[in-house]
Short mmCIF file of C-alpha atoms and ligand atoms in Angstrom, two decimals:
data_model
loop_
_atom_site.label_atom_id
_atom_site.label_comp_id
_atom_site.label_asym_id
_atom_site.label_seq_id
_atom_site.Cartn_x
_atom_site.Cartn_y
_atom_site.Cartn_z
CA UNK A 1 0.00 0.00 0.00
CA UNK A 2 1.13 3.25 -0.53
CA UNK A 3 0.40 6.10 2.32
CA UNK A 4 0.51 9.38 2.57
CA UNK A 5 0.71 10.89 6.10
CA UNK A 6 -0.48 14.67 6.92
CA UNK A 7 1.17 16.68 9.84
CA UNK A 8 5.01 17.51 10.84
CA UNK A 9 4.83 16.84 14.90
CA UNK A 10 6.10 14.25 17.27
CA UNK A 11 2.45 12.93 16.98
CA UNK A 12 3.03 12.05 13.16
CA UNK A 13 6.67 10.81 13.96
CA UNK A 14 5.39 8.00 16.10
CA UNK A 15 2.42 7.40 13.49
CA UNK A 16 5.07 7.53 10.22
CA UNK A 17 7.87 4.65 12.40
CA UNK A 18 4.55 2.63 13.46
CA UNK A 19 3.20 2.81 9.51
CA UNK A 20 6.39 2.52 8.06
CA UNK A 21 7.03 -0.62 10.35
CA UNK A 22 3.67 -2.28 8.78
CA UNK A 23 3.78 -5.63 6.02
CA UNK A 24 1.54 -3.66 3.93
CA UNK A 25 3.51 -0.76 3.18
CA UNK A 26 4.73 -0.12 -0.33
CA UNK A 27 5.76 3.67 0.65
CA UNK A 28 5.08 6.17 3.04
CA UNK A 29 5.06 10.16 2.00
CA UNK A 30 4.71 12.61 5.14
CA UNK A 31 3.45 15.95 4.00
CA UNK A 32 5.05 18.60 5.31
CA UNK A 33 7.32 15.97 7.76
CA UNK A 34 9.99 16.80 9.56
CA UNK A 35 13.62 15.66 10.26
CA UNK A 36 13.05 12.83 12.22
CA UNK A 37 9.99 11.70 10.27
CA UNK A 38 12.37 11.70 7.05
CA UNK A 39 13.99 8.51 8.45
CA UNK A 40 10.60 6.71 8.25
CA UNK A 41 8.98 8.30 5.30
CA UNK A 42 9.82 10.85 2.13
CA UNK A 43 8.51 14.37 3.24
CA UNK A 44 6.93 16.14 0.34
CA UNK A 45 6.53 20.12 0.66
CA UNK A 46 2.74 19.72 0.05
CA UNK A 47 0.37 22.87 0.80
CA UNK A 48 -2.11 20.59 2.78
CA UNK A 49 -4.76 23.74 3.02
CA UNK A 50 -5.13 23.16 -0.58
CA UNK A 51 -6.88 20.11 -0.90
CA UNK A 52 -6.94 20.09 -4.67
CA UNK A 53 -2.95 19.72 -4.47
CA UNK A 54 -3.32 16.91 -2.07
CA UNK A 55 -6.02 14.81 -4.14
CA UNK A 56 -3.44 15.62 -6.99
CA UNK A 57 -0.33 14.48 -5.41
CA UNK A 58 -2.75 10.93 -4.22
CA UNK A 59 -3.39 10.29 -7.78
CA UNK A 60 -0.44 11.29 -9.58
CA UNK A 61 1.41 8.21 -6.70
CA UNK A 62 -0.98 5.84 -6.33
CA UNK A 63 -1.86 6.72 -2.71
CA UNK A 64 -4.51 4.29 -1.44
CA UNK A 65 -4.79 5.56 2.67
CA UNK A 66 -3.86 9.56 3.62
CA UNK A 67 -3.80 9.71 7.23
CA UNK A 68 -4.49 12.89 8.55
CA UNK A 69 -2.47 13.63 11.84
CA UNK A 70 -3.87 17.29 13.15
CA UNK A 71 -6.95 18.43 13.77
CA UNK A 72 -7.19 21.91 11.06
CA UNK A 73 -6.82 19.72 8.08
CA UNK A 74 -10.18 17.79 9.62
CA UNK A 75 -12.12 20.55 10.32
CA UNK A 76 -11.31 22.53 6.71
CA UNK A 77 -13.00 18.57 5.35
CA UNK A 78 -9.62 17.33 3.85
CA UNK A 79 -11.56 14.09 4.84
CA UNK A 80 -14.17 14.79 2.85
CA UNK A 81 -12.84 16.15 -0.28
CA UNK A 82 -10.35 13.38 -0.55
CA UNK A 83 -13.75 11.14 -0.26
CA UNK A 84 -15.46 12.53 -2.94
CA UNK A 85 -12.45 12.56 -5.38
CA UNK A 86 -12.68 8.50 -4.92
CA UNK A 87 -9.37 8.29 -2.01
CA UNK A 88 -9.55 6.75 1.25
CA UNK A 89 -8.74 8.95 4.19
CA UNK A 90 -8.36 8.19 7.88
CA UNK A 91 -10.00 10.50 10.03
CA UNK A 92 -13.58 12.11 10.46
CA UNK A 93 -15.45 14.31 8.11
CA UNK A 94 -16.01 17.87 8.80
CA UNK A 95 -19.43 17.72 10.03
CA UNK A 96 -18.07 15.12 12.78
CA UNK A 97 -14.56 17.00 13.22
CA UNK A 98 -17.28 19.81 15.31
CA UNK A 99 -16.37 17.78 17.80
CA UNK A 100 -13.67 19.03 18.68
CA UNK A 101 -13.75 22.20 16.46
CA UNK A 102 -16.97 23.30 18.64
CA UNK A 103 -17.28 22.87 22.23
CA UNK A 104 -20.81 23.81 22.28
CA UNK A 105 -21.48 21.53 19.51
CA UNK A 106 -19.90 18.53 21.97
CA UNK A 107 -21.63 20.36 25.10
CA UNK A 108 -25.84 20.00 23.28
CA UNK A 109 -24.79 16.60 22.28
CA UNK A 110 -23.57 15.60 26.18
CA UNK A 111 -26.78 17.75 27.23
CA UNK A 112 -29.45 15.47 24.50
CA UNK A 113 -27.56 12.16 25.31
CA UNK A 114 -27.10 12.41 29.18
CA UNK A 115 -23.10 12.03 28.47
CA UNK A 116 -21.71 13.28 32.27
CA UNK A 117 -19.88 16.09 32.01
CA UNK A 118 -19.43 19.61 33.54
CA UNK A 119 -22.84 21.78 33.52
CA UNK A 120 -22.51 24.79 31.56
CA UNK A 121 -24.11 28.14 29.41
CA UNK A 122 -23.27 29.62 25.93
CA UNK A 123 -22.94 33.36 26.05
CA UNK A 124 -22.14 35.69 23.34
CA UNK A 125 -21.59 39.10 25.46
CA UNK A 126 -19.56 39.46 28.28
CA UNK A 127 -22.03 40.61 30.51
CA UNK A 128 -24.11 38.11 30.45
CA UNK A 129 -21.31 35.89 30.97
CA UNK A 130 -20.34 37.88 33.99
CA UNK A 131 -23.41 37.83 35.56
CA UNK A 132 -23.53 33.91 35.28
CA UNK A 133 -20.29 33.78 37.18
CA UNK A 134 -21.12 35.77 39.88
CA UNK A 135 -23.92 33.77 40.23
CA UNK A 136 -22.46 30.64 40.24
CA UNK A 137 -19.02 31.78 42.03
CA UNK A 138 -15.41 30.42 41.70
CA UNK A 139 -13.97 28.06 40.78
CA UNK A 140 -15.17 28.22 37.36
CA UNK A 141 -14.26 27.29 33.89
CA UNK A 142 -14.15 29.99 30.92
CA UNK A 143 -13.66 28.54 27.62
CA UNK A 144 -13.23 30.13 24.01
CA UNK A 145 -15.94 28.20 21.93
CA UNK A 146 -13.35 27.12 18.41
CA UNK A 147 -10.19 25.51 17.79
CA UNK A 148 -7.14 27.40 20.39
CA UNK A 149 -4.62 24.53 20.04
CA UNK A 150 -5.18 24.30 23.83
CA UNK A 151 -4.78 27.79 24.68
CA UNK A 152 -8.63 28.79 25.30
CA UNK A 153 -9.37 27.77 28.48
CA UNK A 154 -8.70 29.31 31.80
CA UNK A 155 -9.42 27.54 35.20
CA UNK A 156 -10.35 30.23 36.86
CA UNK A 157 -10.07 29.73 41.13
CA UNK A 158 -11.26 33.42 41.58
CA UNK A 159 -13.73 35.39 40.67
CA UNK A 160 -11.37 38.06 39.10
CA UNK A 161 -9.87 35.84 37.42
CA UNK A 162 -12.86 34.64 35.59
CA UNK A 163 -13.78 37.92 34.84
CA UNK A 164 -10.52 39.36 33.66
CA UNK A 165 -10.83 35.67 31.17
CA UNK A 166 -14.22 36.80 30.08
CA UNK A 167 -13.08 40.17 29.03
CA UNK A 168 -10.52 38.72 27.10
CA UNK A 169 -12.17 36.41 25.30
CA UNK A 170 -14.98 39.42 24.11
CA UNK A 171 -12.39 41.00 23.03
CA UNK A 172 -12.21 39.56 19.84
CA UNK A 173 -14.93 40.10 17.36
CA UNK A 174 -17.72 37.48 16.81
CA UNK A 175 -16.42 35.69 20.41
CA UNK A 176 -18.22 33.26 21.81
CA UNK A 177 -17.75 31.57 25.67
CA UNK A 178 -19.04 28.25 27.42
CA UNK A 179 -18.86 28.87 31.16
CA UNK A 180 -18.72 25.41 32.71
CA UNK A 181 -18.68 23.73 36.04
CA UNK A 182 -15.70 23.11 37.52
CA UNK A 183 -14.66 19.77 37.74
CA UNK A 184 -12.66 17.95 40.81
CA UNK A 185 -10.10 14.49 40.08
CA UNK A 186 -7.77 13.16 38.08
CA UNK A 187 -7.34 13.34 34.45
CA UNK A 188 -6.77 10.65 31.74
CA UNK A 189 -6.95 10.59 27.90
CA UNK A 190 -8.71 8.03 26.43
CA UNK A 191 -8.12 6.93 22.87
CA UNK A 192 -11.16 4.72 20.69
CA UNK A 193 -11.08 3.76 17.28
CA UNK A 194 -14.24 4.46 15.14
CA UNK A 195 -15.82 3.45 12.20
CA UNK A 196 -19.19 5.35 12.71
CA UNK A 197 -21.11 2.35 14.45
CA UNK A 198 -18.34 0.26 16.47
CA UNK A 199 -15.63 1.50 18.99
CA UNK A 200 -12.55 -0.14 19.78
CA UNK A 201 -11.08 1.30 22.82
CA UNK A 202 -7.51 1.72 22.51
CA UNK A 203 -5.55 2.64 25.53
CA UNK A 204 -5.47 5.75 27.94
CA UNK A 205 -3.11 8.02 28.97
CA UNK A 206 -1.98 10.75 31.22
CA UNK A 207 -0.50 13.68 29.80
CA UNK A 208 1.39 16.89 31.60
CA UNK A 209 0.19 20.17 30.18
CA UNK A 210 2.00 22.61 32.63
CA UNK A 211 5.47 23.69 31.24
CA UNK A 212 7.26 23.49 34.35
CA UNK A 213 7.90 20.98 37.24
CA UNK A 214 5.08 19.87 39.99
CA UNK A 215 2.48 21.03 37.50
CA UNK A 216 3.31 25.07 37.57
CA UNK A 217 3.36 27.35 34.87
CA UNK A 218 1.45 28.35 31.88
CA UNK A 219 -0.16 25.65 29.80
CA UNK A 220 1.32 23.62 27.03
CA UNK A 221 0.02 21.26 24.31
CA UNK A 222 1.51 18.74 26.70
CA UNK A 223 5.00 18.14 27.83
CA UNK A 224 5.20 14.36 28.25
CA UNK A 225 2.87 11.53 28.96
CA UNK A 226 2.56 7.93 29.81
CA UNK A 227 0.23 4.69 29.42
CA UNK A 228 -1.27 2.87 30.74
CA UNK A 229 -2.93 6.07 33.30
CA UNK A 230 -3.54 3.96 36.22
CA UNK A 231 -6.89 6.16 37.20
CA UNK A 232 -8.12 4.47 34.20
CA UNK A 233 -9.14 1.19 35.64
CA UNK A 234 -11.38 -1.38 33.51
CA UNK A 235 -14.19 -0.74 35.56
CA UNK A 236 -13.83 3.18 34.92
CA UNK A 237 -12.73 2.30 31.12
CA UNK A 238 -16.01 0.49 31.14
CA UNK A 239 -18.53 3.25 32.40
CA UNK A 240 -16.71 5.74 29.55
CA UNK A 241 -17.66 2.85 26.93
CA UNK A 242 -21.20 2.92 27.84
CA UNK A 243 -21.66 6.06 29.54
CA UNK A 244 -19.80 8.55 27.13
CA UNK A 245 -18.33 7.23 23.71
CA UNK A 246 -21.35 4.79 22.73
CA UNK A 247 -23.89 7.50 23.61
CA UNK A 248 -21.78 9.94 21.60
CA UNK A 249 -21.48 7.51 18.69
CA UNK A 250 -25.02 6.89 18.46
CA UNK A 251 -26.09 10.62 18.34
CA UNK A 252 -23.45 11.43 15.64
CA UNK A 253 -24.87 8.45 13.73
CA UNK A 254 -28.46 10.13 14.02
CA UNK A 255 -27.54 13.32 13.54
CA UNK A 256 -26.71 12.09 9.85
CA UNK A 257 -22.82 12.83 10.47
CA UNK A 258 -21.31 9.57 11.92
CA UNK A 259 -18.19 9.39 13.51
CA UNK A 260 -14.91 8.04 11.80
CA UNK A 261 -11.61 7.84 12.38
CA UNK A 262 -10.21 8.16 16.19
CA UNK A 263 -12.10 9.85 19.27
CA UNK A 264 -9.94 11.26 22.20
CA UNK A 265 -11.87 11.74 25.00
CA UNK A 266 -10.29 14.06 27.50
CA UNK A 267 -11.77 12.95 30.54
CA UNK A 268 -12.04 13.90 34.40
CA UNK A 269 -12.19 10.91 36.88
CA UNK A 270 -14.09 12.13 39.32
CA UNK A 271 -15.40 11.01 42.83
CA UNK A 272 -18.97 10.28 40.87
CA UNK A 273 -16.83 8.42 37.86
CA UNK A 274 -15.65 9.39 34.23
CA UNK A 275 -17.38 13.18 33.21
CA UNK A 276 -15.96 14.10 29.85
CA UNK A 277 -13.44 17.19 29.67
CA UNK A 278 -13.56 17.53 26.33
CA UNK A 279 -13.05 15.33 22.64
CA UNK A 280 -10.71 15.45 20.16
CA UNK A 281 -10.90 14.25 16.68
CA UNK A 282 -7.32 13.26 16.45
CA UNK A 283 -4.39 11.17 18.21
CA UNK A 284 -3.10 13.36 21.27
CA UNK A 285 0.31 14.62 21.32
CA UNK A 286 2.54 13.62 22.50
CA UNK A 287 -0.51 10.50 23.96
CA UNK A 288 0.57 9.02 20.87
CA UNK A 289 4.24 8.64 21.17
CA UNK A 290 3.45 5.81 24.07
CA UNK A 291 0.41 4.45 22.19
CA UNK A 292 2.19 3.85 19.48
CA UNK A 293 5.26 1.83 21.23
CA UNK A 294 2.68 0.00 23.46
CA UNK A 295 0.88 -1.27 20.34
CA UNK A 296 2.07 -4.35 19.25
CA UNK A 297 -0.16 -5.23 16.12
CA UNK A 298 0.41 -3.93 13.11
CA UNK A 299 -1.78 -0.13 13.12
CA UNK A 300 -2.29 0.02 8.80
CA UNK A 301 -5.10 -2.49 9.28
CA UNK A 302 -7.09 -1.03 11.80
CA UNK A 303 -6.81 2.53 10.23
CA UNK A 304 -8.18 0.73 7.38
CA UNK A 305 -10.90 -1.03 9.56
CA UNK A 306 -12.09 2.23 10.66
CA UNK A 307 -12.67 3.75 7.33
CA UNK A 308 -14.37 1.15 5.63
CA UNK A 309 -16.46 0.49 8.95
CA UNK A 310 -14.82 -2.97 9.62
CA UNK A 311 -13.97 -2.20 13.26
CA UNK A 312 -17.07 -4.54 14.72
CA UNK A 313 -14.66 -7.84 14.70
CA UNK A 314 -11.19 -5.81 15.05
CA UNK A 315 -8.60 -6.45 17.64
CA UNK A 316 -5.57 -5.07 18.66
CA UNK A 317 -2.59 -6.37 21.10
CA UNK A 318 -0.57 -4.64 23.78
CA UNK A 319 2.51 -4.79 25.17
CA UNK A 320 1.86 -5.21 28.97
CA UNK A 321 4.84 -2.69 29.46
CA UNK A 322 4.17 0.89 30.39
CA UNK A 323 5.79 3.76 28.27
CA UNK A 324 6.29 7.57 28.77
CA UNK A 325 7.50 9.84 27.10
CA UNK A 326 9.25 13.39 27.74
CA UNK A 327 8.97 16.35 25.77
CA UNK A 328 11.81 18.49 25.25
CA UNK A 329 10.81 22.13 24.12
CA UNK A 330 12.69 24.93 23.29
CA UNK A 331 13.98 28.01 26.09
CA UNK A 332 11.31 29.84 26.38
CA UNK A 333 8.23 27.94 25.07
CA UNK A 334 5.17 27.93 25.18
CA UNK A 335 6.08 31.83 25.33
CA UNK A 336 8.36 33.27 22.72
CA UNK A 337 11.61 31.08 21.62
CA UNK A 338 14.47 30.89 19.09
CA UNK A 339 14.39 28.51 16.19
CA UNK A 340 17.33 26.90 14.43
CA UNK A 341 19.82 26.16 17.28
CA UNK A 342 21.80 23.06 16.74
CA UNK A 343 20.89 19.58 18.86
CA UNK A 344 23.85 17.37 19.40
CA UNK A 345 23.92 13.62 20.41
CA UNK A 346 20.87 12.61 19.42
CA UNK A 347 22.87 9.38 18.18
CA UNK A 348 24.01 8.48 21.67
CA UNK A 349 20.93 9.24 23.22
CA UNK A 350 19.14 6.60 20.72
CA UNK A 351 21.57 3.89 22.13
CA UNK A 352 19.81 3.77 25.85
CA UNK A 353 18.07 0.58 25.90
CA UNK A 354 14.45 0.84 25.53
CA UNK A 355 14.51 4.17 23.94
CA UNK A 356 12.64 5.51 21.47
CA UNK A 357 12.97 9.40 19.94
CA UNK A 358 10.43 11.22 17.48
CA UNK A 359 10.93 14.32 16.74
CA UNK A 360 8.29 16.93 17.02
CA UNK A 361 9.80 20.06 15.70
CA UNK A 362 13.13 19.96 13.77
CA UNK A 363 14.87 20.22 10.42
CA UNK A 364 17.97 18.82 8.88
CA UNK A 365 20.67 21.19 8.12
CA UNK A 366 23.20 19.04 6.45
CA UNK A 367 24.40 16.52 9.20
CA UNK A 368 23.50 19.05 11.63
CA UNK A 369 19.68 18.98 13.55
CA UNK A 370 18.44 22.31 14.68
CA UNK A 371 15.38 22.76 16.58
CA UNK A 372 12.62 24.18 14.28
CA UNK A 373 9.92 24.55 16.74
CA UNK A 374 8.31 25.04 20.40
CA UNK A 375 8.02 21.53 21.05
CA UNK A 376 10.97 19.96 19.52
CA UNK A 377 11.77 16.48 20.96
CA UNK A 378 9.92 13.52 22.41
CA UNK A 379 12.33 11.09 24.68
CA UNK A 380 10.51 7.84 24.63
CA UNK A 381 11.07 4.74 26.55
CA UNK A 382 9.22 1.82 27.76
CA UNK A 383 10.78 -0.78 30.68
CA UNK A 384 8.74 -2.86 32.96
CA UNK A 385 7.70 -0.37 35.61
CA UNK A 386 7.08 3.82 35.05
CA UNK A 387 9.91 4.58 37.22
CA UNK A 388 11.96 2.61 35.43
CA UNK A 389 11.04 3.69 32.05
CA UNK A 390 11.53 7.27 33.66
CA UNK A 391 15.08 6.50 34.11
CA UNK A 392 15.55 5.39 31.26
CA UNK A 393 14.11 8.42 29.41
CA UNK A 394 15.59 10.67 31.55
CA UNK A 395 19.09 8.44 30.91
CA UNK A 396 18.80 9.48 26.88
CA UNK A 397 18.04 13.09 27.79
CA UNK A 398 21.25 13.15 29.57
CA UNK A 399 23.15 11.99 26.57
CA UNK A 400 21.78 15.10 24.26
CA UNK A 401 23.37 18.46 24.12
CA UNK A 402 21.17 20.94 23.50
CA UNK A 403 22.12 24.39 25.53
CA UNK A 404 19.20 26.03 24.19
CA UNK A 405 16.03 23.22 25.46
CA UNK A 406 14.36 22.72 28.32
CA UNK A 407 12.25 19.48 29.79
CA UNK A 408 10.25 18.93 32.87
CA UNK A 409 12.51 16.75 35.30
CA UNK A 410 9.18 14.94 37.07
CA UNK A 411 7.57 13.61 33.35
CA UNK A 412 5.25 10.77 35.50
CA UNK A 413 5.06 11.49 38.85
CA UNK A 414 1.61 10.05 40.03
CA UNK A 415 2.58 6.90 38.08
CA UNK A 416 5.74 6.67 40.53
CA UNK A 417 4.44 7.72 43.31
CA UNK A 418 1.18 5.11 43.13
CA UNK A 419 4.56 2.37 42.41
CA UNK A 420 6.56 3.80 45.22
CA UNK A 421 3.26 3.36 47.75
CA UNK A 422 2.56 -0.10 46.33
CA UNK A 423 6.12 -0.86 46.79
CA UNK A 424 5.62 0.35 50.42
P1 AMP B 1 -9.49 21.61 27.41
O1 AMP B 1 -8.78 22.45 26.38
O2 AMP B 1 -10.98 21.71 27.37
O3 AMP B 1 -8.94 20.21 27.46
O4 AMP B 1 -9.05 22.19 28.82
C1 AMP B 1 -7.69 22.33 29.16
C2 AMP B 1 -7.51 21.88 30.58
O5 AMP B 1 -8.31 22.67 31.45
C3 AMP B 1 -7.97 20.45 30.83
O6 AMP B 1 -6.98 19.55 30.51
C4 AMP B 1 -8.25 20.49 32.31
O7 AMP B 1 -7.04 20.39 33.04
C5 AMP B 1 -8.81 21.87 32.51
N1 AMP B 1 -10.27 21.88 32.50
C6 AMP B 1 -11.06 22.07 31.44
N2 AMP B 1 -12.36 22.00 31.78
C7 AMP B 1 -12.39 21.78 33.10
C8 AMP B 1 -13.45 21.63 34.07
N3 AMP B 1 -14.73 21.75 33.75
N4 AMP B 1 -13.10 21.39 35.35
C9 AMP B 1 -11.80 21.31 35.71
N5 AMP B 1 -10.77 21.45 34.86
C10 AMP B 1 -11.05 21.69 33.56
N1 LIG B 2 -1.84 16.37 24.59
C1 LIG B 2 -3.11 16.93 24.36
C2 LIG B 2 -3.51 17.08 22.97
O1 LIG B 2 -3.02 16.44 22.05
O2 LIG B 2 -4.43 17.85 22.73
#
């Protein structure tokens, strides 16, 4: 088969060395790539916005799967314009991509279905929206309704600060909030293949979105994660089967705008059980730098299953091991930071047993790597405990000189601190 892979992060790393590591491959293009990925696949400078280029490049090689790694390309229907032009495409359509694109969208569907999750109001003026936090007090959620690459959402813990969110979110024209609940426990991302009628759970994990150690500092796409989360028990994975991703299947299905491709539930584990966060309509990242070294079958299949709605009788193997991963980001991110600085021993680094590293943002400059973005490496490593695979990560990062990146130093911590107490 012949693939052609869209996105340039440490997400589509893993996704290009698990594809490219598939019996069925023929060749793998990633469109726009990036250094690392150019060891697993042949980057092509592709303008993915225009889909007409895309459909052309599919035909012109034979392409019989694009899988689409971000979420943009889904929402602007990249899905399903390749569809219509007769090519496969992994992912869902841009009627179904409002799930993540809109929360309110998500939010009437949760309200129609009974899905738990935080209660909450749509308000298009700020003083409405004021007036519903005072009456509902701190804390409080204030969230941009549209796609802020995880940037539109403040936990607010006062009342100030809620209101000081509110009049920065009105201040862009056409604005519009969802107030919501605030919601107490531990998070987990959960990860389900779809094929608009059948689920196949995949696996959860636990990601770090603060930039800086003990879980301080601004918010991040995420700077590491591991799986297995152990919050996410099979009793809990079972109540967010039936309570929350069937009931959200089955609405999108009857709505006329089924769900394909794969569903990441951002989920709260509350005292009361699973409540859902928030989806996604796409792999997390960097969730799918341990996914993907966890997942011992062959992925091309199952990608396939989900398109052609195949998933009913579709299974996929594990590795028992735990993996985690640690992002390291340039000085500076996710504020302002220099691109092009060199990284140096990336070679060494790949020698630690156990050790896995995609690059998320980078570019080849000769022999030379430089960084070529905020989030620029992902140090992955599996070993039979979290701690250990901690070390082990921690053991490559060591190895890499890099004067101008930064990681957090704690990438796991409830995992090895629930070891540590079962250790005793
Ligand atoms: P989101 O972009 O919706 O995933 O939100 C970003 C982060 O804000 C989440 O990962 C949570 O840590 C936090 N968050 C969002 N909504 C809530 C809520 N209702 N209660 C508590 N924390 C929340
Ligand atoms: N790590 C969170 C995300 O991919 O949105």
């Amino acid at each position: 088969m012949n693939i052609l892979l869209i996105g340039s992060g440490g997400r589509e790393h893993a996704l290009a060395w698990k594809i490219a590591a598939s019996p069925l491959l023929t060749k793998l293009w990633c469109a726009p790539g990036n250094a690392g990925i150019a060891q697993d696949a042949e980057c092509v400078a592709l303008d993915v916005t225009n889909h007409a280029a895309v459909i052309d490049f599919c035909k012109a090689h034979k392409v019989d799967l694009v899988v689409v790694g971000p979420e943009a390309p889904l929402a602007a229907g990249i899905v399903d314009d390749l569809a219509a032009a007769g090519i496969k495409a992994f992912g869902p359509s841009k009627a179904a991509s409002q799930l993540e694109s809109s929360k309110g969208f998500t939010k009437d569907i949760c309200k129609a279905s009974a899905i738990p999750t935080a209660a909450y109001d749509r308000f298009r003026d700020a003083a409405a929206a004021k007036d519903y936090v005072r009456r509902h007090g701190a804390p409080i959620v204030v969230k941009a309704d549209g796609l802020a690459a995880g940037k539109g959402v403040v936990v607010a813990m006062t009342l100030a600060e809620a209101e000081a969110a509110i009049d920065a979110l009105f201040a862009s024209a056409g604005a519009e909030a969802v107030i919501e609940e605030f919601m107490d426990g531990e998070e987990a991302s959960f990860f389900v293949l779809c094929d608009g009628e059948h689920a196949l759970p995949l696996a959860a994990a636990q990601d770090h979105k603060r930039a800086y150690d003990g879980d301080t500092g601004p918010n991040t796409g995420g700077m590491g994660a591991y799986s297995p989360a152990p919050v996410f028990t099979d009793a809990v994975r079972e109540r967010t089967m039936a309570e929350i991703i069937l009931p959200t299947l089955q609405a999108m299905q009857a709505r006329g705008t089924p769900y394909k491709g794969v569903l990441f539930a951002g989920l709260m584990i509350t005292k009361d059980g699973p409540k859902l966060i928030e989806y996604n309509v796409r792999f997390g990242d960097p969730e799918t730098q341990v996914l993907m070294v966890r997942l011992m079958s062959d992925l091309v299949p199952a990608l396939l299953a989900s398109v052609d709605g195949e998933l009913k009788h579709f299974d996929l193997r594990w590795h028992a091991e735990p993996a985690l991963t640690v992002v390291m980001a340039a000085r500076g991110y996710p504020g302002d930071y220099a691109k092009g600085t060199r990284i140096d021993g990336l070679d060494d680094a790949a020698q630690v047993e156990g050790v896995e590293i995609f690059h998320a943002g980078t570019k080849a400059d000769g022999d030379a790597i430089l960084a070529n973005g905020g989030r620029v490496l992902n140090i992955t490593a599996t070993a039979a405990t979290v701690s250990k695979a901690q070390r082990r990560a921690y053991d490559a990062i060591d190895r890499i000189k890099w004067p101008d990146g930064f990681c957090r130093r704690d990438i796991g911590w409830q995992a090895v601190k629930r070891e540590r107490e079962a250790e005793g």
